[in-house]
């Protein structure tokens, strides 16, 4: 496991303020990735429940609906039910950050943990998008996966858990040069505003059932930092 510090900078735009949220809130909303369904987050939800959190899974249609449909639904959920932390796998992390950027003034979110999220954009998605017959594989999530999301409102602590087990279809498409999880490269998961970045022994899909990843998620939600 590789635990890295950051330079303390926050993502986002100057002058934008967010709602103050107590970091000890127990509610956690989990978002799945592309081609997946809410059930894929249940194992992680169980680990969070064991740690004393109150997890709930946010399901959305990643192909037919995409971020354009998911973001407003997430914003409404946050406003209706109150403060929460967010945990998103892959595309789910991008959807979470897009929701915060869309309604930065009043989003009741304290901390966000991304699992294998391509903050800098996905090379695999860009390669697939070059041809119409492979581009449809990503549906309406293609644009966000290609561009990523490297900024978010100040005041929200965002942590990244990346994987380094090179097992997955994306590796055949993207032909990564550095460390990767089989779908997303470790470099694609980095952004200057992260409060923490950690690499664990897991593939992209394996992050969903990795005890090492779960321990890092729990630690970050509890303290705003990854455990050593």
mmCIF file with all atom_site columns, C-alpha atoms in Angstrom:
data_model
loop_
_atom_site.group_PDB
_atom_site.id
_atom_site.type_symbol
_atom_site.label_atom_id
_atom_site.label_alt_id
_atom_site.label_comp_id
_atom_site.label_asym_id
_atom_site.label_entity_id
_atom_site.label_seq_id
_atom_site.pdbx_PDB_ins_code
_atom_site.Cartn_x
_atom_site.Cartn_y
_atom_site.Cartn_z
_atom_site.occupancy
_atom_site.B_iso_or_equiv
_atom_site.pdbx_formal_charge
_atom_site.auth_seq_id
_atom_site.auth_comp_id
_atom_site.auth_asym_id
_atom_site.auth_atom_id
_atom_site.pdbx_PDB_model_num
ATOM 1   C CA . UNK A 1 1   ? 0.000   0.000  0.000   1.00 0.00 ? 1   UNK A CA 1
ATOM 2   C CA . UNK A 1 2   ? 1.317   3.409  -0.964  1.00 0.00 ? 2   UNK A CA 1
ATOM 3   C CA . UNK A 1 3   ? 0.061   6.338  1.105   1.00 0.00 ? 3   UNK A CA 1
ATOM 4   C CA . UNK A 1 4   ? 0.818   9.807  -0.187  1.00 0.00 ? 4   UNK A CA 1
ATOM 5   C CA . UNK A 1 5   ? 0.427   13.265 1.272   1.00 0.00 ? 5   UNK A CA 1
ATOM 6   C CA . UNK A 1 6   ? -0.753  16.341 -0.609  1.00 0.00 ? 6   UNK A CA 1
ATOM 7   C CA . UNK A 1 7   ? 0.196   19.984 -0.731  1.00 0.00 ? 7   UNK A CA 1
ATOM 8   C CA . UNK A 1 8   ? -2.970  21.005 1.094   1.00 0.00 ? 8   UNK A CA 1
ATOM 9   C CA . UNK A 1 9   ? -4.574  22.823 -1.835  1.00 0.00 ? 9   UNK A CA 1
ATOM 10  C CA . UNK A 1 10  ? -8.303  22.527 -2.357  1.00 0.00 ? 10  UNK A CA 1
ATOM 11  C CA . UNK A 1 11  ? -10.041 21.992 -5.650  1.00 0.00 ? 11  UNK A CA 1
ATOM 12  C CA . UNK A 1 12  ? -12.665 24.458 -6.806  1.00 0.00 ? 12  UNK A CA 1
ATOM 13  C CA . UNK A 1 13  ? -13.020 28.106 -7.691  1.00 0.00 ? 13  UNK A CA 1
ATOM 14  C CA . UNK A 1 14  ? -12.135 31.141 -5.609  1.00 0.00 ? 14  UNK A CA 1
ATOM 15  C CA . UNK A 1 15  ? -15.053 32.835 -3.900  1.00 0.00 ? 15  UNK A CA 1
ATOM 16  C CA . UNK A 1 16  ? -17.367 29.805 -4.012  1.00 0.00 ? 16  UNK A CA 1
ATOM 17  C CA . UNK A 1 17  ? -18.581 28.735 -0.593  1.00 0.00 ? 17  UNK A CA 1
ATOM 18  C CA . UNK A 1 18  ? -20.292 25.533 0.473   1.00 0.00 ? 18  UNK A CA 1
ATOM 19  C CA . UNK A 1 19  ? -22.635 24.719 3.322   1.00 0.00 ? 19  UNK A CA 1
ATOM 20  C CA . UNK A 1 20  ? -20.791 23.934 6.544   1.00 0.00 ? 20  UNK A CA 1
ATOM 21  C CA . UNK A 1 21  ? -21.344 20.250 7.346   1.00 0.00 ? 21  UNK A CA 1
ATOM 22  C CA . UNK A 1 22  ? -20.287 18.470 10.520  1.00 0.00 ? 22  UNK A CA 1
ATOM 23  C CA . UNK A 1 23  ? -17.593 15.959 9.466   1.00 0.00 ? 23  UNK A CA 1
ATOM 24  C CA . UNK A 1 24  ? -18.896 13.433 12.015  1.00 0.00 ? 24  UNK A CA 1
ATOM 25  C CA . UNK A 1 25  ? -22.122 12.852 10.093  1.00 0.00 ? 25  UNK A CA 1
ATOM 26  C CA . UNK A 1 26  ? -22.823 9.111  9.799   1.00 0.00 ? 26  UNK A CA 1
ATOM 27  C CA . UNK A 1 27  ? -24.855 9.093  6.595   1.00 0.00 ? 27  UNK A CA 1
ATOM 28  C CA . UNK A 1 28  ? -22.961 7.872  3.526   1.00 0.00 ? 28  UNK A CA 1
ATOM 29  C CA . UNK A 1 29  ? -24.275 7.734  -0.054  1.00 0.00 ? 29  UNK A CA 1
ATOM 30  C CA . UNK A 1 30  ? -22.538 5.217  -2.330  1.00 0.00 ? 30  UNK A CA 1
ATOM 31  C CA . UNK A 1 31  ? -22.450 5.579  -6.126  1.00 0.00 ? 31  UNK A CA 1
ATOM 32  C CA . UNK A 1 32  ? -21.550 2.751  -8.503  1.00 0.00 ? 32  UNK A CA 1
ATOM 33  C CA . UNK A 1 33  ? -19.538 2.999  -11.712 1.00 0.00 ? 33  UNK A CA 1
ATOM 34  C CA . UNK A 1 34  ? -20.309 2.651  -15.412 1.00 0.00 ? 34  UNK A CA 1
ATOM 35  C CA . UNK A 1 35  ? -21.961 -0.612 -16.594 1.00 0.00 ? 35  UNK A CA 1
ATOM 36  C CA . UNK A 1 36  ? -22.768 -1.432 -12.973 1.00 0.00 ? 36  UNK A CA 1
ATOM 37  C CA . UNK A 1 37  ? -25.823 -1.350 -10.705 1.00 0.00 ? 37  UNK A CA 1
ATOM 38  C CA . UNK A 1 38  ? -26.449 -0.371 -7.112  1.00 0.00 ? 38  UNK A CA 1
ATOM 39  C CA . UNK A 1 39  ? -25.989 -3.942 -5.866  1.00 0.00 ? 39  UNK A CA 1
ATOM 40  C CA . UNK A 1 40  ? -22.263 -3.755 -6.665  1.00 0.00 ? 40  UNK A CA 1
ATOM 41  C CA . UNK A 1 41  ? -21.857 -1.308 -3.755  1.00 0.00 ? 41  UNK A CA 1
ATOM 42  C CA . UNK A 1 42  ? -23.511 -3.510 -1.137  1.00 0.00 ? 42  UNK A CA 1
ATOM 43  C CA . UNK A 1 43  ? -20.290 -5.126 0.104   1.00 0.00 ? 43  UNK A CA 1
ATOM 44  C CA . UNK A 1 44  ? -18.738 -1.715 0.724   1.00 0.00 ? 44  UNK A CA 1
ATOM 45  C CA . UNK A 1 45  ? -21.975 -0.567 2.344   1.00 0.00 ? 45  UNK A CA 1
ATOM 46  C CA . UNK A 1 46  ? -21.789 -3.505 4.741   1.00 0.00 ? 46  UNK A CA 1
ATOM 47  C CA . UNK A 1 47  ? -18.234 -2.581 5.761   1.00 0.00 ? 47  UNK A CA 1
ATOM 48  C CA . UNK A 1 48  ? -19.324 1.002  6.401   1.00 0.00 ? 48  UNK A CA 1
ATOM 49  C CA . UNK A 1 49  ? -22.276 -0.184 8.472   1.00 0.00 ? 49  UNK A CA 1
ATOM 50  C CA . UNK A 1 50  ? -19.929 -2.310 10.593  1.00 0.00 ? 50  UNK A CA 1
ATOM 51  C CA . UNK A 1 51  ? -17.892 0.848  11.240  1.00 0.00 ? 51  UNK A CA 1
ATOM 52  C CA . UNK A 1 52  ? -20.942 2.703  12.544  1.00 0.00 ? 52  UNK A CA 1
ATOM 53  C CA . UNK A 1 53  ? -21.985 4.576  9.413   1.00 0.00 ? 53  UNK A CA 1
ATOM 54  C CA . UNK A 1 54  ? -25.461 4.659  7.863   1.00 0.00 ? 54  UNK A CA 1
ATOM 55  C CA . UNK A 1 55  ? -24.890 3.804  4.183   1.00 0.00 ? 55  UNK A CA 1
ATOM 56  C CA . UNK A 1 56  ? -27.399 4.023  1.363   1.00 0.00 ? 56  UNK A CA 1
ATOM 57  C CA . UNK A 1 57  ? -26.837 3.104  -2.276  1.00 0.00 ? 57  UNK A CA 1
ATOM 58  C CA . UNK A 1 58  ? -27.652 5.578  -5.036  1.00 0.00 ? 58  UNK A CA 1
ATOM 59  C CA . UNK A 1 59  ? -28.548 3.736  -8.235  1.00 0.00 ? 59  UNK A CA 1
ATOM 60  C CA . UNK A 1 60  ? -28.650 5.358  -11.655 1.00 0.00 ? 60  UNK A CA 1
ATOM 61  C CA . UNK A 1 61  ? -28.562 4.396  -15.344 1.00 0.00 ? 61  UNK A CA 1
ATOM 62  C CA . UNK A 1 62  ? -24.954 4.956  -16.370 1.00 0.00 ? 62  UNK A CA 1
ATOM 63  C CA . UNK A 1 63  ? -25.448 4.183  -20.075 1.00 0.00 ? 63  UNK A CA 1
ATOM 64  C CA . UNK A 1 64  ? -28.939 5.336  -21.057 1.00 0.00 ? 64  UNK A CA 1
ATOM 65  C CA . UNK A 1 65  ? -29.223 8.144  -18.515 1.00 0.00 ? 65  UNK A CA 1
ATOM 66  C CA . UNK A 1 66  ? -25.654 9.112  -17.692 1.00 0.00 ? 66  UNK A CA 1
ATOM 67  C CA . UNK A 1 67  ? -24.474 12.004 -15.500 1.00 0.00 ? 67  UNK A CA 1
ATOM 68  C CA . UNK A 1 68  ? -26.998 14.431 -17.005 1.00 0.00 ? 68  UNK A CA 1
ATOM 69  C CA . UNK A 1 69  ? -29.789 12.443 -15.379 1.00 0.00 ? 69  UNK A CA 1
ATOM 70  C CA . UNK A 1 70  ? -27.917 11.230 -12.284 1.00 0.00 ? 70  UNK A CA 1
ATOM 71  C CA . UNK A 1 71  ? -26.547 14.584 -11.070 1.00 0.00 ? 71  UNK A CA 1
ATOM 72  C CA . UNK A 1 72  ? -29.945 16.317 -10.562 1.00 0.00 ? 72  UNK A CA 1
ATOM 73  C CA . UNK A 1 73  ? -31.270 13.226 -8.773  1.00 0.00 ? 73  UNK A CA 1
ATOM 74  C CA . UNK A 1 74  ? -28.288 13.194 -6.424  1.00 0.00 ? 74  UNK A CA 1
ATOM 75  C CA . UNK A 1 75  ? -28.628 16.910 -5.739  1.00 0.00 ? 75  UNK A CA 1
ATOM 76  C CA . UNK A 1 76  ? -32.314 16.428 -4.861  1.00 0.00 ? 76  UNK A CA 1
ATOM 77  C CA . UNK A 1 77  ? -31.505 13.492 -2.588  1.00 0.00 ? 77  UNK A CA 1
ATOM 78  C CA . UNK A 1 78  ? -28.924 15.513 -0.682  1.00 0.00 ? 78  UNK A CA 1
ATOM 79  C CA . UNK A 1 79  ? -31.254 18.453 -0.260  1.00 0.00 ? 79  UNK A CA 1
ATOM 80  C CA . UNK A 1 80  ? -34.206 16.348 0.848   1.00 0.00 ? 80  UNK A CA 1
ATOM 81  C CA . UNK A 1 81  ? -32.488 14.100 3.381   1.00 0.00 ? 81  UNK A CA 1
ATOM 82  C CA . UNK A 1 82  ? -29.688 16.280 4.702   1.00 0.00 ? 82  UNK A CA 1
ATOM 83  C CA . UNK A 1 83  ? -25.904 16.020 5.280   1.00 0.00 ? 83  UNK A CA 1
ATOM 84  C CA . UNK A 1 84  ? -23.922 13.055 4.013   1.00 0.00 ? 84  UNK A CA 1
ATOM 85  C CA . UNK A 1 85  ? -20.543 11.831 2.894   1.00 0.00 ? 85  UNK A CA 1
ATOM 86  C CA . UNK A 1 86  ? -20.204 10.473 -0.641  1.00 0.00 ? 86  UNK A CA 1
ATOM 87  C CA . UNK A 1 87  ? -18.314 7.373  -1.800  1.00 0.00 ? 87  UNK A CA 1
ATOM 88  C CA . UNK A 1 88  ? -18.112 6.784  -5.553  1.00 0.00 ? 88  UNK A CA 1
ATOM 89  C CA . UNK A 1 89  ? -16.523 4.008  -7.580  1.00 0.00 ? 89  UNK A CA 1
ATOM 90  C CA . UNK A 1 90  ? -15.035 5.062  -10.933 1.00 0.00 ? 90  UNK A CA 1
ATOM 91  C CA . UNK A 1 91  ? -17.733 7.043  -12.792 1.00 0.00 ? 91  UNK A CA 1
ATOM 92  C CA . UNK A 1 92  ? -19.627 7.298  -9.496  1.00 0.00 ? 92  UNK A CA 1
ATOM 93  C CA . UNK A 1 93  ? -16.878 9.522  -8.110  1.00 0.00 ? 93  UNK A CA 1
ATOM 94  C CA . UNK A 1 94  ? -17.173 11.833 -11.108 1.00 0.00 ? 94  UNK A CA 1
ATOM 95  C CA . UNK A 1 95  ? -20.951 12.014 -10.714 1.00 0.00 ? 95  UNK A CA 1
ATOM 96  C CA . UNK A 1 96  ? -20.491 12.932 -7.042  1.00 0.00 ? 96  UNK A CA 1
ATOM 97  C CA . UNK A 1 97  ? -18.049 15.731 -7.837  1.00 0.00 ? 97  UNK A CA 1
ATOM 98  C CA . UNK A 1 98  ? -20.206 16.998 -10.710 1.00 0.00 ? 98  UNK A CA 1
ATOM 99  C CA . UNK A 1 99  ? -23.150 17.264 -8.323  1.00 0.00 ? 99  UNK A CA 1
ATOM 100 C CA . UNK A 1 100 ? -21.075 19.329 -5.903  1.00 0.00 ? 100 UNK A CA 1
ATOM 101 C CA . UNK A 1 101 ? -19.850 21.615 -8.684  1.00 0.00 ? 101 UNK A CA 1
ATOM 102 C CA . UNK A 1 102 ? -23.349 22.058 -10.072 1.00 0.00 ? 102 UNK A CA 1
ATOM 103 C CA . UNK A 1 103 ? -24.831 23.247 -6.777  1.00 0.00 ? 103 UNK A CA 1
ATOM 104 C CA . UNK A 1 104 ? -21.768 24.352 -4.822  1.00 0.00 ? 104 UNK A CA 1
ATOM 105 C CA . UNK A 1 105 ? -23.506 26.944 -2.654  1.00 0.00 ? 105 UNK A CA 1
ATOM 106 C CA . UNK A 1 106 ? -25.738 24.598 -0.691  1.00 0.00 ? 106 UNK A CA 1
ATOM 107 C CA . UNK A 1 107 ? -24.529 21.033 -0.992  1.00 0.00 ? 107 UNK A CA 1
ATOM 108 C CA . UNK A 1 108 ? -24.550 19.400 2.490   1.00 0.00 ? 108 UNK A CA 1
ATOM 109 C CA . UNK A 1 109 ? -21.477 17.218 1.923   1.00 0.00 ? 109 UNK A CA 1
ATOM 110 C CA . UNK A 1 110 ? -18.413 17.043 4.176   1.00 0.00 ? 110 UNK A CA 1
ATOM 111 C CA . UNK A 1 111 ? -16.182 14.361 2.664   1.00 0.00 ? 111 UNK A CA 1
ATOM 112 C CA . UNK A 1 112 ? -15.951 12.417 -0.586  1.00 0.00 ? 112 UNK A CA 1
ATOM 113 C CA . UNK A 1 113 ? -13.990 9.238  -1.258  1.00 0.00 ? 113 UNK A CA 1
ATOM 114 C CA . UNK A 1 114 ? -13.372 8.164  -4.846  1.00 0.00 ? 114 UNK A CA 1
ATOM 115 C CA . UNK A 1 115 ? -12.461 4.578  -5.726  1.00 0.00 ? 115 UNK A CA 1
ATOM 116 C CA . UNK A 1 116 ? -10.445 4.280  -8.927  1.00 0.00 ? 116 UNK A CA 1
ATOM 117 C CA . UNK A 1 117 ? -12.034 7.423  -10.360 1.00 0.00 ? 117 UNK A CA 1
ATOM 118 C CA . UNK A 1 118 ? -10.299 8.895  -13.449 1.00 0.00 ? 118 UNK A CA 1
ATOM 119 C CA . UNK A 1 119 ? -10.230 12.500 -12.238 1.00 0.00 ? 119 UNK A CA 1
ATOM 120 C CA . UNK A 1 120 ? -7.936  13.471 -15.099 1.00 0.00 ? 120 UNK A CA 1
ATOM 121 C CA . UNK A 1 121 ? -10.074 11.685 -17.676 1.00 0.00 ? 121 UNK A CA 1
ATOM 122 C CA . UNK A 1 122 ? -9.963  8.089  -18.824 1.00 0.00 ? 122 UNK A CA 1
ATOM 123 C CA . UNK A 1 123 ? -7.566  7.124  -21.597 1.00 0.00 ? 123 UNK A CA 1
ATOM 124 C CA . UNK A 1 124 ? -9.565  3.952  -22.160 1.00 0.00 ? 124 UNK A CA 1
ATOM 125 C CA . UNK A 1 125 ? -12.732 6.040  -22.642 1.00 0.00 ? 125 UNK A CA 1
ATOM 126 C CA . UNK A 1 126 ? -10.970 8.353  -25.091 1.00 0.00 ? 126 UNK A CA 1
ATOM 127 C CA . UNK A 1 127 ? -9.736  5.402  -27.139 1.00 0.00 ? 127 UNK A CA 1
ATOM 128 C CA . UNK A 1 128 ? -13.194 3.814  -27.225 1.00 0.00 ? 128 UNK A CA 1
ATOM 129 C CA . UNK A 1 129 ? -14.761 7.128  -28.257 1.00 0.00 ? 129 UNK A CA 1
ATOM 130 C CA . UNK A 1 130 ? -12.619 7.360  -31.402 1.00 0.00 ? 130 UNK A CA 1
ATOM 131 C CA . UNK A 1 131 ? -14.899 4.953  -33.230 1.00 0.00 ? 131 UNK A CA 1
ATOM 132 C CA . UNK A 1 132 ? -18.676 5.143  -33.312 1.00 0.00 ? 132 UNK A CA 1
ATOM 133 C CA . UNK A 1 133 ? -19.152 1.402  -32.857 1.00 0.00 ? 133 UNK A CA 1
ATOM 134 C CA . UNK A 1 134 ? -17.073 1.340  -29.659 1.00 0.00 ? 134 UNK A CA 1
ATOM 135 C CA . UNK A 1 135 ? -18.092 4.796  -28.452 1.00 0.00 ? 135 UNK A CA 1
ATOM 136 C CA . UNK A 1 136 ? -21.651 3.619  -27.803 1.00 0.00 ? 136 UNK A CA 1
ATOM 137 C CA . UNK A 1 137 ? -20.205 1.215  -25.239 1.00 0.00 ? 137 UNK A CA 1
ATOM 138 C CA . UNK A 1 138 ? -19.980 4.148  -22.799 1.00 0.00 ? 138 UNK A CA 1
ATOM 139 C CA . UNK A 1 139 ? -23.376 5.620  -23.644 1.00 0.00 ? 139 UNK A CA 1
ATOM 140 C CA . UNK A 1 140 ? -24.209 9.021  -22.190 1.00 0.00 ? 140 UNK A CA 1
ATOM 141 C CA . UNK A 1 141 ? -21.361 8.782  -19.679 1.00 0.00 ? 141 UNK A CA 1
ATOM 142 C CA . UNK A 1 142 ? -18.698 8.980  -22.390 1.00 0.00 ? 142 UNK A CA 1
ATOM 143 C CA . UNK A 1 143 ? -18.110 12.724 -22.211 1.00 0.00 ? 143 UNK A CA 1
ATOM 144 C CA . UNK A 1 144 ? -17.559 12.888 -18.440 1.00 0.00 ? 144 UNK A CA 1
ATOM 145 C CA . UNK A 1 145 ? -15.330 9.806  -18.486 1.00 0.00 ? 145 UNK A CA 1
ATOM 146 C CA . UNK A 1 146 ? -13.180 11.356 -21.207 1.00 0.00 ? 146 UNK A CA 1
ATOM 147 C CA . UNK A 1 147 ? -12.784 14.745 -19.541 1.00 0.00 ? 147 UNK A CA 1
ATOM 148 C CA . UNK A 1 148 ? -12.778 13.817 -15.849 1.00 0.00 ? 148 UNK A CA 1
ATOM 149 C CA . UNK A 1 149 ? -13.159 16.341 -13.016 1.00 0.00 ? 149 UNK A CA 1
ATOM 150 C CA . UNK A 1 150 ? -10.140 17.891 -11.290 1.00 0.00 ? 150 UNK A CA 1
ATOM 151 C CA . UNK A 1 151 ? -11.840 20.739 -9.412  1.00 0.00 ? 151 UNK A CA 1
ATOM 152 C CA . UNK A 1 152 ? -14.569 20.939 -6.793  1.00 0.00 ? 152 UNK A CA 1
ATOM 153 C CA . UNK A 1 153 ? -15.840 23.543 -4.308  1.00 0.00 ? 153 UNK A CA 1
ATOM 154 C CA . UNK A 1 154 ? -13.495 24.482 -1.450  1.00 0.00 ? 154 UNK A CA 1
ATOM 155 C CA . UNK A 1 155 ? -14.333 23.200 2.001   1.00 0.00 ? 155 UNK A CA 1
ATOM 156 C CA . UNK A 1 156 ? -15.008 19.623 0.892   1.00 0.00 ? 156 UNK A CA 1
ATOM 157 C CA . UNK A 1 157 ? -12.342 17.028 1.642   1.00 0.00 ? 157 UNK A CA 1
ATOM 158 C CA . UNK A 1 158 ? -11.863 14.608 -1.247  1.00 0.00 ? 158 UNK A CA 1
ATOM 159 C CA . UNK A 1 159 ? -9.760  11.448 -0.979  1.00 0.00 ? 159 UNK A CA 1
ATOM 160 C CA . UNK A 1 160 ? -8.757  8.908  -3.618  1.00 0.00 ? 160 UNK A CA 1
ATOM 161 C CA . UNK A 1 161 ? -8.226  5.161  -3.247  1.00 0.00 ? 161 UNK A CA 1
ATOM 162 C CA . UNK A 1 162 ? -6.556  3.820  -6.400  1.00 0.00 ? 162 UNK A CA 1
ATOM 163 C CA . UNK A 1 163 ? -5.780  0.237  -7.352  1.00 0.00 ? 163 UNK A CA 1
ATOM 164 C CA . UNK A 1 164 ? -2.595  -1.195 -8.839  1.00 0.00 ? 164 UNK A CA 1
ATOM 165 C CA . UNK A 1 165 ? -3.470  -4.773 -9.820  1.00 0.00 ? 165 UNK A CA 1
ATOM 166 C CA . UNK A 1 166 ? -3.374  -4.666 -13.662 1.00 0.00 ? 166 UNK A CA 1
ATOM 167 C CA . UNK A 1 167 ? -6.337  -6.881 -14.393 1.00 0.00 ? 167 UNK A CA 1
ATOM 168 C CA . UNK A 1 168 ? -9.110  -5.648 -16.683 1.00 0.00 ? 168 UNK A CA 1
ATOM 169 C CA . UNK A 1 169 ? -10.331 -5.071 -20.230 1.00 0.00 ? 169 UNK A CA 1
ATOM 170 C CA . UNK A 1 170 ? -9.409  -1.375 -20.136 1.00 0.00 ? 170 UNK A CA 1
ATOM 171 C CA . UNK A 1 171 ? -5.707  -2.200 -20.093 1.00 0.00 ? 171 UNK A CA 1
ATOM 172 C CA . UNK A 1 172 ? -6.000  -3.836 -23.510 1.00 0.00 ? 172 UNK A CA 1
ATOM 173 C CA . UNK A 1 173 ? -7.667  -0.718 -24.889 1.00 0.00 ? 173 UNK A CA 1
ATOM 174 C CA . UNK A 1 174 ? -5.561  1.983  -23.265 1.00 0.00 ? 174 UNK A CA 1
ATOM 175 C CA . UNK A 1 175 ? -2.160  0.255  -23.169 1.00 0.00 ? 175 UNK A CA 1
ATOM 176 C CA . UNK A 1 176 ? -1.022  2.022  -20.021 1.00 0.00 ? 176 UNK A CA 1
ATOM 177 C CA . UNK A 1 177 ? 2.663   2.683  -19.449 1.00 0.00 ? 177 UNK A CA 1
ATOM 178 C CA . UNK A 1 178 ? 2.600   3.165  -15.682 1.00 0.00 ? 178 UNK A CA 1
ATOM 179 C CA . UNK A 1 179 ? 0.796   1.516  -12.767 1.00 0.00 ? 179 UNK A CA 1
ATOM 180 C CA . UNK A 1 180 ? -2.890  0.843  -13.315 1.00 0.00 ? 180 UNK A CA 1
ATOM 181 C CA . UNK A 1 181 ? -5.819  -1.206 -12.039 1.00 0.00 ? 181 UNK A CA 1
ATOM 182 C CA . UNK A 1 182 ? -6.724  -2.772 -15.369 1.00 0.00 ? 182 UNK A CA 1
ATOM 183 C CA . UNK A 1 183 ? -9.111  0.046  -16.302 1.00 0.00 ? 183 UNK A CA 1
ATOM 184 C CA . UNK A 1 184 ? -7.742  3.318  -14.900 1.00 0.00 ? 184 UNK A CA 1
ATOM 185 C CA . UNK A 1 185 ? -4.101  4.333  -14.474 1.00 0.00 ? 185 UNK A CA 1
ATOM 186 C CA . UNK A 1 186 ? -2.884  5.585  -11.106 1.00 0.00 ? 186 UNK A CA 1
ATOM 187 C CA . UNK A 1 187 ? -1.871  8.881  -12.744 1.00 0.00 ? 187 UNK A CA 1
ATOM 188 C CA . UNK A 1 188 ? -5.427  9.387  -13.948 1.00 0.00 ? 188 UNK A CA 1
ATOM 189 C CA . UNK A 1 189 ? -6.602  9.312  -10.324 1.00 0.00 ? 189 UNK A CA 1
ATOM 190 C CA . UNK A 1 190 ? -4.435  12.213 -9.153  1.00 0.00 ? 190 UNK A CA 1
ATOM 191 C CA . UNK A 1 191 ? -5.521  15.851 -8.772  1.00 0.00 ? 191 UNK A CA 1
ATOM 192 C CA . UNK A 1 192 ? -3.858  18.769 -6.934  1.00 0.00 ? 192 UNK A CA 1
ATOM 193 C CA . UNK A 1 193 ? -6.801  19.391 -4.611  1.00 0.00 ? 193 UNK A CA 1
ATOM 194 C CA . UNK A 1 194 ? -7.015  15.916 -3.110  1.00 0.00 ? 194 UNK A CA 1
ATOM 195 C CA . UNK A 1 195 ? -6.817  15.767 0.673   1.00 0.00 ? 195 UNK A CA 1
ATOM 196 C CA . UNK A 1 196 ? -5.258  12.331 0.342   1.00 0.00 ? 196 UNK A CA 1
ATOM 197 C CA . UNK A 1 197 ? -4.288  9.689  -2.214  1.00 0.00 ? 197 UNK A CA 1
ATOM 198 C CA . UNK A 1 198 ? -3.590  6.039  -1.449  1.00 0.00 ? 198 UNK A CA 1
ATOM 199 C CA . UNK A 1 199 ? -2.830  3.029  -3.644  1.00 0.00 ? 199 UNK A CA 1
ATOM 200 C CA . UNK A 1 200 ? -3.952  -0.458 -2.575  1.00 0.00 ? 200 UNK A CA 1
ATOM 201 C CA . UNK A 1 201 ? -3.458  -3.941 -4.022  1.00 0.00 ? 201 UNK A CA 1
ATOM 202 C CA . UNK A 1 202 ? -6.679  -4.274 -6.003  1.00 0.00 ? 202 UNK A CA 1
ATOM 203 C CA . UNK A 1 203 ? -7.955  -4.236 -9.555  1.00 0.00 ? 203 UNK A CA 1
ATOM 204 C CA . UNK A 1 204 ? -10.556 -1.722 -10.702 1.00 0.00 ? 204 UNK A CA 1
ATOM 205 C CA . UNK A 1 205 ? -13.477 -4.011 -9.940  1.00 0.00 ? 205 UNK A CA 1
ATOM 206 C CA . UNK A 1 206 ? -11.610 -5.501 -7.002  1.00 0.00 ? 206 UNK A CA 1
ATOM 207 C CA . UNK A 1 207 ? -11.730 -2.138 -5.217  1.00 0.00 ? 207 UNK A CA 1
ATOM 208 C CA . UNK A 1 208 ? -15.397 -2.879 -4.533  1.00 0.00 ? 208 UNK A CA 1
ATOM 209 C CA . UNK A 1 209 ? -14.566 -5.930 -2.383  1.00 0.00 ? 209 UNK A CA 1
ATOM 210 C CA . UNK A 1 210 ? -11.117 -5.035 -1.088  1.00 0.00 ? 210 UNK A CA 1
ATOM 211 C CA . UNK A 1 211 ? -10.772 -4.964 2.696   1.00 0.00 ? 211 UNK A CA 1
ATOM 212 C CA . UNK A 1 212 ? -7.739  -2.706 2.345   1.00 0.00 ? 212 UNK A CA 1
ATOM 213 C CA . UNK A 1 213 ? -9.789  -0.250 0.279   1.00 0.00 ? 213 UNK A CA 1
ATOM 214 C CA . UNK A 1 214 ? -12.699 -0.424 2.730   1.00 0.00 ? 214 UNK A CA 1
ATOM 215 C CA . UNK A 1 215 ? -10.380 0.321  5.662   1.00 0.00 ? 215 UNK A CA 1
ATOM 216 C CA . UNK A 1 216 ? -9.043  3.376  3.843   1.00 0.00 ? 216 UNK A CA 1
ATOM 217 C CA . UNK A 1 217 ? -12.570 4.593  3.060   1.00 0.00 ? 217 UNK A CA 1
ATOM 218 C CA . UNK A 1 218 ? -13.642 4.234  6.686   1.00 0.00 ? 218 UNK A CA 1
ATOM 219 C CA . UNK A 1 219 ? -10.528 6.008  7.943   1.00 0.00 ? 219 UNK A CA 1
ATOM 220 C CA . UNK A 1 220 ? -10.947 8.934  5.584   1.00 0.00 ? 220 UNK A CA 1
ATOM 221 C CA . UNK A 1 221 ? -14.623 9.414  6.405   1.00 0.00 ? 221 UNK A CA 1
ATOM 222 C CA . UNK A 1 222 ? -13.790 9.375  10.103  1.00 0.00 ? 222 UNK A CA 1
ATOM 223 C CA . UNK A 1 223 ? -10.810 11.755 10.069  1.00 0.00 ? 223 UNK A CA 1
ATOM 224 C CA . UNK A 1 224 ? -10.415 13.352 6.643   1.00 0.00 ? 224 UNK A CA 1
ATOM 225 C CA . UNK A 1 225 ? -7.109  11.499 6.186   1.00 0.00 ? 225 UNK A CA 1
ATOM 226 C CA . UNK A 1 226 ? -6.140  8.007  5.126   1.00 0.00 ? 226 UNK A CA 1
ATOM 227 C CA . UNK A 1 227 ? -4.764  5.727  7.870   1.00 0.00 ? 227 UNK A CA 1
ATOM 228 C CA . UNK A 1 228 ? -1.023  5.018  7.699   1.00 0.00 ? 228 UNK A CA 1
#
